[in-house]
PDB file of C-alpha atoms and ligand atoms in Angstrom:
ATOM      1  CA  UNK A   1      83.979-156.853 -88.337  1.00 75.00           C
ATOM      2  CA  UNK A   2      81.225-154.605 -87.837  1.00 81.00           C
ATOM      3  CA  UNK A   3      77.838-155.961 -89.926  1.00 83.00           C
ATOM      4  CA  UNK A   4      75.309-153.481 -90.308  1.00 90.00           C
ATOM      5  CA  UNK A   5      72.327-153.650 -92.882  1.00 92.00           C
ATOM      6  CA  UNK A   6      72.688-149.622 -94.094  1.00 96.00           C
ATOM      7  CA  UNK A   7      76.591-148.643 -93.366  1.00 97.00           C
ATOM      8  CA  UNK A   8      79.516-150.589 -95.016  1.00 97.00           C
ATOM      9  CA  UNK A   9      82.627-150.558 -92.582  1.00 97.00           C
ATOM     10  CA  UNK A  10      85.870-151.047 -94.172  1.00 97.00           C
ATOM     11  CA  UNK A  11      89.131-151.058 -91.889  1.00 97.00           C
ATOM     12  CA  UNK A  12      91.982-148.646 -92.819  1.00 98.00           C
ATOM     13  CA  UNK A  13      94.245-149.902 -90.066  1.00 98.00           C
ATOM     14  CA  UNK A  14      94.037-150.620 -86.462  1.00 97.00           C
ATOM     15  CA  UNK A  15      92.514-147.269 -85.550  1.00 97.00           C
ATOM     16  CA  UNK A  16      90.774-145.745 -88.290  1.00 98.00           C
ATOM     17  CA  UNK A  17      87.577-147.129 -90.138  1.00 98.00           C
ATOM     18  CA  UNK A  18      85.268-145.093 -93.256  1.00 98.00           C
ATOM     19  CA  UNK A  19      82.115-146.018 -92.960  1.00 98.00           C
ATOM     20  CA  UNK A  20      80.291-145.695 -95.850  1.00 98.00           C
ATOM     21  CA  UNK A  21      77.086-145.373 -97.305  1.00 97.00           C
ATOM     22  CA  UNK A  22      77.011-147.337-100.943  1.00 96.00           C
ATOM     23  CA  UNK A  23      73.044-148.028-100.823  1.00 95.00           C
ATOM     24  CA  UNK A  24      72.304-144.236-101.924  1.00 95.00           C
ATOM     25  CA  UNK A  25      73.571-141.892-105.148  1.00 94.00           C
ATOM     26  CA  UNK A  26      76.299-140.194-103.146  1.00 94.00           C
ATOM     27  CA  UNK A  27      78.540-142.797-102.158  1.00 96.00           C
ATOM     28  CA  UNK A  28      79.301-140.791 -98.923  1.00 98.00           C
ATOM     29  CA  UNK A  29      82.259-141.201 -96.464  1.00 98.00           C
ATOM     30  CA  UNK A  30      82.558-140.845 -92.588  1.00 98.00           C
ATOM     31  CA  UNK A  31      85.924-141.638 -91.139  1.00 98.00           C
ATOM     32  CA  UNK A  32      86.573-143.006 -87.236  1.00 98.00           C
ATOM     33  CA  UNK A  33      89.947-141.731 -86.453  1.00 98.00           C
ATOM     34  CA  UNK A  34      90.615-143.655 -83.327  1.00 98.00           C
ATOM     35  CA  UNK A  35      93.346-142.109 -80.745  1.00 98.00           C
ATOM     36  CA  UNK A  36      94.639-142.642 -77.020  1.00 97.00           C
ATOM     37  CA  UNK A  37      92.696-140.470 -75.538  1.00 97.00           C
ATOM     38  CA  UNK A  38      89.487-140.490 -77.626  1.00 97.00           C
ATOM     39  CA  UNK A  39      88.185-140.335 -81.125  1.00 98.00           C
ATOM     40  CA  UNK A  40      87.219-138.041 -84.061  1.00 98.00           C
ATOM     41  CA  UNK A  41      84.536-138.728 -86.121  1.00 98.00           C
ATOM     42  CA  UNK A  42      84.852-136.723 -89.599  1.00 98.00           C
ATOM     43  CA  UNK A  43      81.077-136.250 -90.684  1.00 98.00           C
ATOM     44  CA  UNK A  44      78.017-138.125 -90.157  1.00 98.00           C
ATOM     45  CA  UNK A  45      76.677-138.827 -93.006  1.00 98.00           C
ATOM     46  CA  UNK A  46      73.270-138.906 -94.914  1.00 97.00           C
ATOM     47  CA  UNK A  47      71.464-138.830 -91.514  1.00 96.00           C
ATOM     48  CA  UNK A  48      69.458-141.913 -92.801  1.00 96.00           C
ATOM     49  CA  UNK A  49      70.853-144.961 -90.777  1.00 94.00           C
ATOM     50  CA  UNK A  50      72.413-144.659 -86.941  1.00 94.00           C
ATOM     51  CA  UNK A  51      75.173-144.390 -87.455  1.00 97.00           C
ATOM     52  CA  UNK A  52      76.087-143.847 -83.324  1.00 97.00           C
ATOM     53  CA  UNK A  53      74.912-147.364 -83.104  1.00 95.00           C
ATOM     54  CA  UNK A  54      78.036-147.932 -85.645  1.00 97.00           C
ATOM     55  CA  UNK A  55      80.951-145.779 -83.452  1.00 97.00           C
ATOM     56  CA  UNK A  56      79.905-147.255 -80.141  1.00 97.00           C
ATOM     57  CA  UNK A  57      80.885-150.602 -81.848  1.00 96.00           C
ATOM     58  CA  UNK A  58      84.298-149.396 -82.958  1.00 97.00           C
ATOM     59  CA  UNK A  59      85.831-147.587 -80.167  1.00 97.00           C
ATOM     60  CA  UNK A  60      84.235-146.883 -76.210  1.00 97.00           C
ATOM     61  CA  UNK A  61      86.331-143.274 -76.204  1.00 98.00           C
ATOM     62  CA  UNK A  62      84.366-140.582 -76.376  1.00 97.00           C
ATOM     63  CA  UNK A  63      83.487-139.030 -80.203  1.00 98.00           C
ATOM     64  CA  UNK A  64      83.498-135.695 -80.898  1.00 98.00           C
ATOM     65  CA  UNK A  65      82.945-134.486 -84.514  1.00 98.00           C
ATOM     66  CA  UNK A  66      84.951-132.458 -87.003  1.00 98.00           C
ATOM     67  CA  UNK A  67      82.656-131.533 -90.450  1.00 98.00           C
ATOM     68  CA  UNK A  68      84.566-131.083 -93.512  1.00 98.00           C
ATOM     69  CA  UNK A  69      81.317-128.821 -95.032  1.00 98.00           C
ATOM     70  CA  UNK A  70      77.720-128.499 -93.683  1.00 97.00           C
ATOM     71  CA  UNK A  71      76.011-129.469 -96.850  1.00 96.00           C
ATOM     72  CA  UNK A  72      73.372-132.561 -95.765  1.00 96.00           C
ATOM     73  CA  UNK A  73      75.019-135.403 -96.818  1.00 96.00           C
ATOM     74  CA  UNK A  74      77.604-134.966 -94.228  1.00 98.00           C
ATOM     75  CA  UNK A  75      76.171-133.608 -91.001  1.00 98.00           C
ATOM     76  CA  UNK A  76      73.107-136.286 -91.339  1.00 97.00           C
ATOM     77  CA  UNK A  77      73.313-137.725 -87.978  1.00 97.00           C
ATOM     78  CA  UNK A  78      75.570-134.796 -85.795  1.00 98.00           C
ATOM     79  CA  UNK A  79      72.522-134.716 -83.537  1.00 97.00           C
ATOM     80  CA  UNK A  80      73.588-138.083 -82.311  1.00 97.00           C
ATOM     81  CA  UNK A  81      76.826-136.451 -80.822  1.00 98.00           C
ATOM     82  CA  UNK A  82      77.414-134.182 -77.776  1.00 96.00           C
ATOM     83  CA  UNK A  83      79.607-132.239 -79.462  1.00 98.00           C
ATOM     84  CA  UNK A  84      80.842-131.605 -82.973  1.00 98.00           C
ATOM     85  CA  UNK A  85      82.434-128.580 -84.194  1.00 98.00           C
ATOM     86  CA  UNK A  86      82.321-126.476 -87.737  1.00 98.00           C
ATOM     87  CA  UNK A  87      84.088-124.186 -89.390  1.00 98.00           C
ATOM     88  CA  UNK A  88      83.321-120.620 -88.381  1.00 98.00           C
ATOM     89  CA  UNK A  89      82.279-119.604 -91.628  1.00 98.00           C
ATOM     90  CA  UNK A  90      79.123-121.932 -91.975  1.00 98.00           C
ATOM     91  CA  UNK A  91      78.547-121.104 -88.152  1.00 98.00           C
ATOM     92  CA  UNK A  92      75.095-119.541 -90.077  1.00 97.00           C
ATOM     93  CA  UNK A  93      74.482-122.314 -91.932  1.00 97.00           C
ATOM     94  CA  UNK A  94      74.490-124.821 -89.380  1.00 97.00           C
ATOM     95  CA  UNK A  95      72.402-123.003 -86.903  1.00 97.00           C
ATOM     96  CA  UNK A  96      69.833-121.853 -89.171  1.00 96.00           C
ATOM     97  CA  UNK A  97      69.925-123.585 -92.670  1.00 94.00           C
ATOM     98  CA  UNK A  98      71.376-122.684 -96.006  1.00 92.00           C
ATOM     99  CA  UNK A  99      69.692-119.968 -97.609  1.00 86.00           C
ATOM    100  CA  UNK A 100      68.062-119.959-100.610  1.00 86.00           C
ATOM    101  CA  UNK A 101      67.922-123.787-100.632  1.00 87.00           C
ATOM    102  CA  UNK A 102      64.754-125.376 -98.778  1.00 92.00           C
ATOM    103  CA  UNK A 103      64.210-128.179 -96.412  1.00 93.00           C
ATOM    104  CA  UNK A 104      61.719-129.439 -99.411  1.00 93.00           C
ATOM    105  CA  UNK A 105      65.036-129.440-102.027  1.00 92.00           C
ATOM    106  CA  UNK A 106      67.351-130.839 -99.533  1.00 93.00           C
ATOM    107  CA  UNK A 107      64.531-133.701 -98.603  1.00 94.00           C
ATOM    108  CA  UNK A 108      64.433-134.844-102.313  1.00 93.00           C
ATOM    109  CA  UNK A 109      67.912-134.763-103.017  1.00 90.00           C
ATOM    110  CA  UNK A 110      68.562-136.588 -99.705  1.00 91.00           C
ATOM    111  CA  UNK A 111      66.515-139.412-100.329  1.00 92.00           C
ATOM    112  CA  UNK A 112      66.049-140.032-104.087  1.00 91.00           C
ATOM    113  CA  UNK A 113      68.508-142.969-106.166  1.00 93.00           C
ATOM    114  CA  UNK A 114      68.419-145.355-102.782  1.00 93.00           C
ATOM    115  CA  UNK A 115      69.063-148.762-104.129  1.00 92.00           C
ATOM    116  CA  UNK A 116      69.213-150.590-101.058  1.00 93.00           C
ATOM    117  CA  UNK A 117      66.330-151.026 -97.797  1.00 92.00           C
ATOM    118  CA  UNK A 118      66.594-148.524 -95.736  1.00 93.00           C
ATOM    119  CA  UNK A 119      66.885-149.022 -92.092  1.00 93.00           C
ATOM    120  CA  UNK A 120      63.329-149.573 -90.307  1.00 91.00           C
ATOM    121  CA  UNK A 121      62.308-146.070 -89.051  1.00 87.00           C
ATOM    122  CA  UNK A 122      63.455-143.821 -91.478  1.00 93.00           C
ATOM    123  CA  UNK A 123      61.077-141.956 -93.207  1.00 93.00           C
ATOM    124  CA  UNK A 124      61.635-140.337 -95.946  1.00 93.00           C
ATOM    125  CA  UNK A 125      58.815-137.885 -95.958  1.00 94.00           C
ATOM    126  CA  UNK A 126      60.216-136.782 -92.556  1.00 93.00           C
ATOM    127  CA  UNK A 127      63.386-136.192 -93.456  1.00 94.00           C
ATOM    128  CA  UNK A 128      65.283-132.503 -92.541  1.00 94.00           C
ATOM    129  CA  UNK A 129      68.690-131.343 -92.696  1.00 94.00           C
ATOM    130  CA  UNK A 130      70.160-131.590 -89.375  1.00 97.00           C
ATOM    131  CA  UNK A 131      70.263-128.038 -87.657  1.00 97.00           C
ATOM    132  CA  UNK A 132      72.110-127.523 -84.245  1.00 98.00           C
ATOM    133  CA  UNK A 133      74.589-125.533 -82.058  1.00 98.00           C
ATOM    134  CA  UNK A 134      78.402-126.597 -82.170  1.00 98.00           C
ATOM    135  CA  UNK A 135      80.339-126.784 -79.203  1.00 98.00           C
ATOM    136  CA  UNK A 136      83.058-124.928 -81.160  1.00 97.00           C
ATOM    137  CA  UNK A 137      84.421-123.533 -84.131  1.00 98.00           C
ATOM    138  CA  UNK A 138      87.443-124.676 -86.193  1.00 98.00           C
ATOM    139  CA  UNK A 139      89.601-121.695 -88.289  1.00 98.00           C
ATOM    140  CA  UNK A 140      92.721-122.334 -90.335  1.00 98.00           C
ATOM    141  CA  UNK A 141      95.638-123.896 -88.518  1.00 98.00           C
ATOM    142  CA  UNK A 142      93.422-125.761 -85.448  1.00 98.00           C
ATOM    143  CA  UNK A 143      95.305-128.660 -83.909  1.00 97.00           C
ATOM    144  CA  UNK A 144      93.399-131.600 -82.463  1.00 97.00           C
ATOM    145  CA  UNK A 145      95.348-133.732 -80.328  1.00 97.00           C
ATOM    146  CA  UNK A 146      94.135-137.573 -79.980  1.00 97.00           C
ATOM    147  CA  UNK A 147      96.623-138.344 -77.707  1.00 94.00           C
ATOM    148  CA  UNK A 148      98.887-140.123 -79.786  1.00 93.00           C
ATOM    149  CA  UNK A 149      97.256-138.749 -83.288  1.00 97.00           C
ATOM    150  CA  UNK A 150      97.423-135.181 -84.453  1.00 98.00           C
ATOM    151  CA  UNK A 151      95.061-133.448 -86.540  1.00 98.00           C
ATOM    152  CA  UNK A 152      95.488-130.313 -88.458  1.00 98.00           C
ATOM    153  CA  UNK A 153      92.853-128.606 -89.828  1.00 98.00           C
ATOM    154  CA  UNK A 154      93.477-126.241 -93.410  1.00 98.00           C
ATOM    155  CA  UNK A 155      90.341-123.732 -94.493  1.00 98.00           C
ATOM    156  CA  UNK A 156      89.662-125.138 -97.993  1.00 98.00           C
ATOM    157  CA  UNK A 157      86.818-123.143 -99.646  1.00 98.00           C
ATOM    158  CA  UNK A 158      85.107-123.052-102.854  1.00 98.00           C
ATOM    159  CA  UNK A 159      83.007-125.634-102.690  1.00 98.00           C
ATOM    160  CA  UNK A 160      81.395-123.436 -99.512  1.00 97.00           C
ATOM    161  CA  UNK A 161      82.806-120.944 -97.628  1.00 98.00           C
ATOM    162  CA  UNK A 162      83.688-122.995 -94.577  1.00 98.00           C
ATOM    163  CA  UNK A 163      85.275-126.134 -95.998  1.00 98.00           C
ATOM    164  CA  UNK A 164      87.707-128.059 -94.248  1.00 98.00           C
ATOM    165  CA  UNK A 165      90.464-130.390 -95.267  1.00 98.00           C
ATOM    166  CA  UNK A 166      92.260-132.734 -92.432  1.00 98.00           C
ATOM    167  CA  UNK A 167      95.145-133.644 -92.322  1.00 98.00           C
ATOM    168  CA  UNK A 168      96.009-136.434 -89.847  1.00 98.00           C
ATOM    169  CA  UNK A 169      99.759-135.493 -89.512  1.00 98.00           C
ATOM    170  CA  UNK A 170     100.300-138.221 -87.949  1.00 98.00           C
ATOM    171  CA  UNK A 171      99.230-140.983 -90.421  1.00 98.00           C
ATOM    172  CA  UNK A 172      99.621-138.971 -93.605  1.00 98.00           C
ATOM    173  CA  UNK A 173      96.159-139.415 -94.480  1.00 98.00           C
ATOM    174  CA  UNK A 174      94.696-136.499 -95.789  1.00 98.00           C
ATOM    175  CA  UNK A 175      90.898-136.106 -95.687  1.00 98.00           C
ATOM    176  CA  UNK A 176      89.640-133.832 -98.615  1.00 98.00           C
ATOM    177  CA  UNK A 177      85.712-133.535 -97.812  1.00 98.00           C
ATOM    178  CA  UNK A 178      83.775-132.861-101.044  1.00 98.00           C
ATOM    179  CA  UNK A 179      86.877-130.610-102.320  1.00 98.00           C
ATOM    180  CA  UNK A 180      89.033-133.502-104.063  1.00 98.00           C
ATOM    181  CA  UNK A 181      87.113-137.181-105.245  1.00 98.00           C
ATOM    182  CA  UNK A 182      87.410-139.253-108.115  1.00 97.00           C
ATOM    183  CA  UNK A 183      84.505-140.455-110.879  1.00 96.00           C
ATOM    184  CA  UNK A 184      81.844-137.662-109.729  1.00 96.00           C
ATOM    185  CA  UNK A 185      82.944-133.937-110.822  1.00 97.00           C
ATOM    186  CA  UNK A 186      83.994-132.119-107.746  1.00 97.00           C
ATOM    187  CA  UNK A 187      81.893-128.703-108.141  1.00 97.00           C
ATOM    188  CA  UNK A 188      81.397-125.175-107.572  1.00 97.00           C
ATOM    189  CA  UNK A 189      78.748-124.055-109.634  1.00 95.00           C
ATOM    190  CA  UNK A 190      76.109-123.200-106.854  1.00 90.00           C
ATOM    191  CA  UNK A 191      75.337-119.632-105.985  1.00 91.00           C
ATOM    192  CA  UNK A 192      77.324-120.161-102.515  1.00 94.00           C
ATOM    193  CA  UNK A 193      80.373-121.914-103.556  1.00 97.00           C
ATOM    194  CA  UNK A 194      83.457-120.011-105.456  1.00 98.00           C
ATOM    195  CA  UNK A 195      85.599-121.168-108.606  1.00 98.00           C
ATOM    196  CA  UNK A 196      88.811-119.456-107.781  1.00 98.00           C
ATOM    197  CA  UNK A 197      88.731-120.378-104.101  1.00 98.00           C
ATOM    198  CA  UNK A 198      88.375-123.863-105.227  1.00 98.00           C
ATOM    199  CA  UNK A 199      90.977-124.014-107.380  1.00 98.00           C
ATOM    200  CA  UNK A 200      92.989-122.054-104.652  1.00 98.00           C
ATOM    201  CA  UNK A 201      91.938-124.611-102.356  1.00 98.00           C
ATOM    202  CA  UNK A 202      93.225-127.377-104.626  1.00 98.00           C
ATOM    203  CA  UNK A 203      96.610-126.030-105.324  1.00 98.00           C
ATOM    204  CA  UNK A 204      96.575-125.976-101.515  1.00 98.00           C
ATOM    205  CA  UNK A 205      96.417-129.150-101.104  1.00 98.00           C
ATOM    206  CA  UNK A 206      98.479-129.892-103.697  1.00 98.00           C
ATOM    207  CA  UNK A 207     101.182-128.591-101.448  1.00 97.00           C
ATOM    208  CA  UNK A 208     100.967-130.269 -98.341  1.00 98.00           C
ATOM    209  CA  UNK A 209     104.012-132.876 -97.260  1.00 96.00           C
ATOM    210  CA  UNK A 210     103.524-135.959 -95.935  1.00 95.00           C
ATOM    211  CA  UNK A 211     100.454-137.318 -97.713  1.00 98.00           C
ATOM    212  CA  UNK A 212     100.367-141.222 -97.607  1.00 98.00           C
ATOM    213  CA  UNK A 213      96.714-141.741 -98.806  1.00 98.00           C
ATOM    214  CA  UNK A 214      93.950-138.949 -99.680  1.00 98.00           C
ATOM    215  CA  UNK A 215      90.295-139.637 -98.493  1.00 98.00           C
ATOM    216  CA  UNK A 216      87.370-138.078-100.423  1.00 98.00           C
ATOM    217  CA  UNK A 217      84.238-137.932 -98.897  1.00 98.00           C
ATOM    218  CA  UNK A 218      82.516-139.608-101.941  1.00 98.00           C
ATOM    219  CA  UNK A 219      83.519-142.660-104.363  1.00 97.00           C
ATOM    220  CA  UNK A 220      86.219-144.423-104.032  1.00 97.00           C
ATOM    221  CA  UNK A 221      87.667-144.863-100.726  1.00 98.00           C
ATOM    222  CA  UNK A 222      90.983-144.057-100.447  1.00 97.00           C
ATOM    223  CA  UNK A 223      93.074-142.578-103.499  1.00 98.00           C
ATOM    224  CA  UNK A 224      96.901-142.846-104.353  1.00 98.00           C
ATOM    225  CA  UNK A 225      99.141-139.717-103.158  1.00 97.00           C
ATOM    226  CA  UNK A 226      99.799-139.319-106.485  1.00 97.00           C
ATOM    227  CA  UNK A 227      96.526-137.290-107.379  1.00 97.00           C
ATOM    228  CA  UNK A 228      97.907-134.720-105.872  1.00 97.00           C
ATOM    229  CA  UNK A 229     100.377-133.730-108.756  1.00 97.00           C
ATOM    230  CA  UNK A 230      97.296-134.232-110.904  1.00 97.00           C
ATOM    231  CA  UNK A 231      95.755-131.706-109.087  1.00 98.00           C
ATOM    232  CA  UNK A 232      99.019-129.365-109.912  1.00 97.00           C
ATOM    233  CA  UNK A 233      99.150-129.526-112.967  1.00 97.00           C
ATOM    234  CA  UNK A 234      95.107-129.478-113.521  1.00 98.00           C
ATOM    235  CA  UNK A 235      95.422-126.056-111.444  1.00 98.00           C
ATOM    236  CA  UNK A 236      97.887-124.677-113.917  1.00 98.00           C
ATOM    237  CA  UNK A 237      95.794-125.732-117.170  1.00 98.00           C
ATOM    238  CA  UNK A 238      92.503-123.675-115.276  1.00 98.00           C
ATOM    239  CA  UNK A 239      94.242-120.864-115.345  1.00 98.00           C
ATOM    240  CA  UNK A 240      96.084-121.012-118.429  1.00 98.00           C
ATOM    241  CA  UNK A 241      93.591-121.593-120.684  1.00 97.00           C
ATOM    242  CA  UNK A 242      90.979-118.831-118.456  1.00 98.00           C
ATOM    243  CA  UNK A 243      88.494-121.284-117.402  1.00 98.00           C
ATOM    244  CA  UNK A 244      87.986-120.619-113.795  1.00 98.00           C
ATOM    245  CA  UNK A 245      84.643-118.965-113.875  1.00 97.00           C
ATOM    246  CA  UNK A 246      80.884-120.377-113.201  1.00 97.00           C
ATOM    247  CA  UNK A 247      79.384-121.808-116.743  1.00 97.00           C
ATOM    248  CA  UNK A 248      82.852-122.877-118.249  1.00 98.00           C
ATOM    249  CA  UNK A 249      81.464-126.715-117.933  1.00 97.00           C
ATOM    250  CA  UNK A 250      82.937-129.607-116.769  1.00 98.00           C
ATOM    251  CA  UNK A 251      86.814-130.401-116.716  1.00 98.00           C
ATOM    252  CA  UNK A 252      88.571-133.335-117.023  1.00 97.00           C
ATOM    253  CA  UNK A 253      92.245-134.330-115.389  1.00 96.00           C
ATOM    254  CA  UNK A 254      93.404-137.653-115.205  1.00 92.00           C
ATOM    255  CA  UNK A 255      91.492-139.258-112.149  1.00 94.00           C
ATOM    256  CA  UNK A 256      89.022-136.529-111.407  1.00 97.00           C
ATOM    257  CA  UNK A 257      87.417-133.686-112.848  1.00 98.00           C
ATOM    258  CA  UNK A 258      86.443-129.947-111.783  1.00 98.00           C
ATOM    259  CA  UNK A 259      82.880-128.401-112.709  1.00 98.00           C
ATOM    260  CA  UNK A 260      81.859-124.793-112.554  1.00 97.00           C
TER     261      UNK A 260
HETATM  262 ZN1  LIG B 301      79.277-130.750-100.419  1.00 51.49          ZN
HETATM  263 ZN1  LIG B 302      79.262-134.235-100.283  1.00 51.49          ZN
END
């Protein structure tokens, strides 16, 4: 196995590996999604350890990056990868920032609650959201072919406008990005993100066959199926009892919860 001092790499199965980041707050996920022909890489984390130095361990195909949401913790280290692609609707944001939320915000968040060393070089005063020029975009219904692994990409916004889940059709896994976790509340209570979309996005989700294992991109790695009907039915009390709108608090479902 793969020993590095800043990334913990667990083994899904043969070709697919999260590498995670359990020294800081977030608890963040990447996932190496190894085919015939090459390999996806969903996110890049915090941007605080290398995480290239990590992939080139695990696979010698070539990498290319899918990004379930350009918020910071998950498009920390894209720069370290010719090419990695977003969804069209944060096109904006990953060229030019997010606005109305500074490099000086981002910084603190990014590097405060860090309970383990981090890796020799990073500096913490220096650190900036990553900023950069995708090779492409990815819309609703985008297939990416692995060779012998299929993914399929579903617009899932609410949390922001250009959140992605994958679905690895053929594994079952389904890889939910910062729009279904457990312990943590997953959120939309930001000026950019959007309450009904979300819960849109969930009952979504909800609906898709063929779901062996769901994949946040924070907490606990790797979640029973069986969330999903949690998800229904939490969908049905938001609307019933009216309480899909910013300010109605934090809501609680059996293994996750919903804040707006
Ligand atoms: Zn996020
Ligand atoms: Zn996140």
């Amino acid at each position: 196995m793969i020993r590095d001092d800043w990334f913990t790499v667990q083994q899904i199965d043969s070709d697919t590996y999260a590498i995670s980041e359990y020294g800081h707050w977030e608890k963040v996920h990447s996932f190496l999604l190894i085919g015939q022909d090459k390999a996806i890489l969903i996110d890049t984390g915090l941007g605080i350890g290398n995480i290239r130095d990590v992939t080139d361990q695990l696979t010698e195909l070539r990498v290319e990056v899918l990004t379930t949401h350009v918020h910071a913790d998950h498009i920390g280290s894209h720069g370290q990868f010719d090419k990695f692609y977003v969804h069209e609707d944060e096109l904006d944001w990953i060229v030019n920032g997010i606005k109305g939320r500074t490099d000086e915000q981002i910084r603190k968040d990014m590097t405060r609650d860090i309970t383990i060393p981090t890796p020799p070089g990073f500096d913490p005063d220096a650190y900036r959201p990553f900023r950069g020029v995708p090779v492409g975009t990815l819309k609703e219904g985008d297939f990416f072919d692995l060779g012998n692994r299929q993914l399929r990409i579903y617009h899932t916004p609410g949390h922001s406008p250009g959140h992605v889940t994958i679905h690895d059709e053929t594994k079952g896994y389904l890889f939910t990005g910062d729009l279904l976790y457990d312990k943590t509340p997953v959120y939309a209570f930001y000026p950019t993100t959007n309450p009904e979309d979300l819960v849109r996005s969930l009952e979504r989700i909800a609906g898709i066959a063929g779901v062996s294992r769901v994949f946040g991109s924070h907490n606990t790695l790797g979640l029973d199926p069986q969330i999903l009907g949690e998800v229904q039915s939490a969908v049905r009390e938001l609307r019933e009892r009216d309480l899909i709108k910013f300010g109605t608090g934090t809501h609680r479902f059996g293994s996750f919860s919903v804040q707006f």
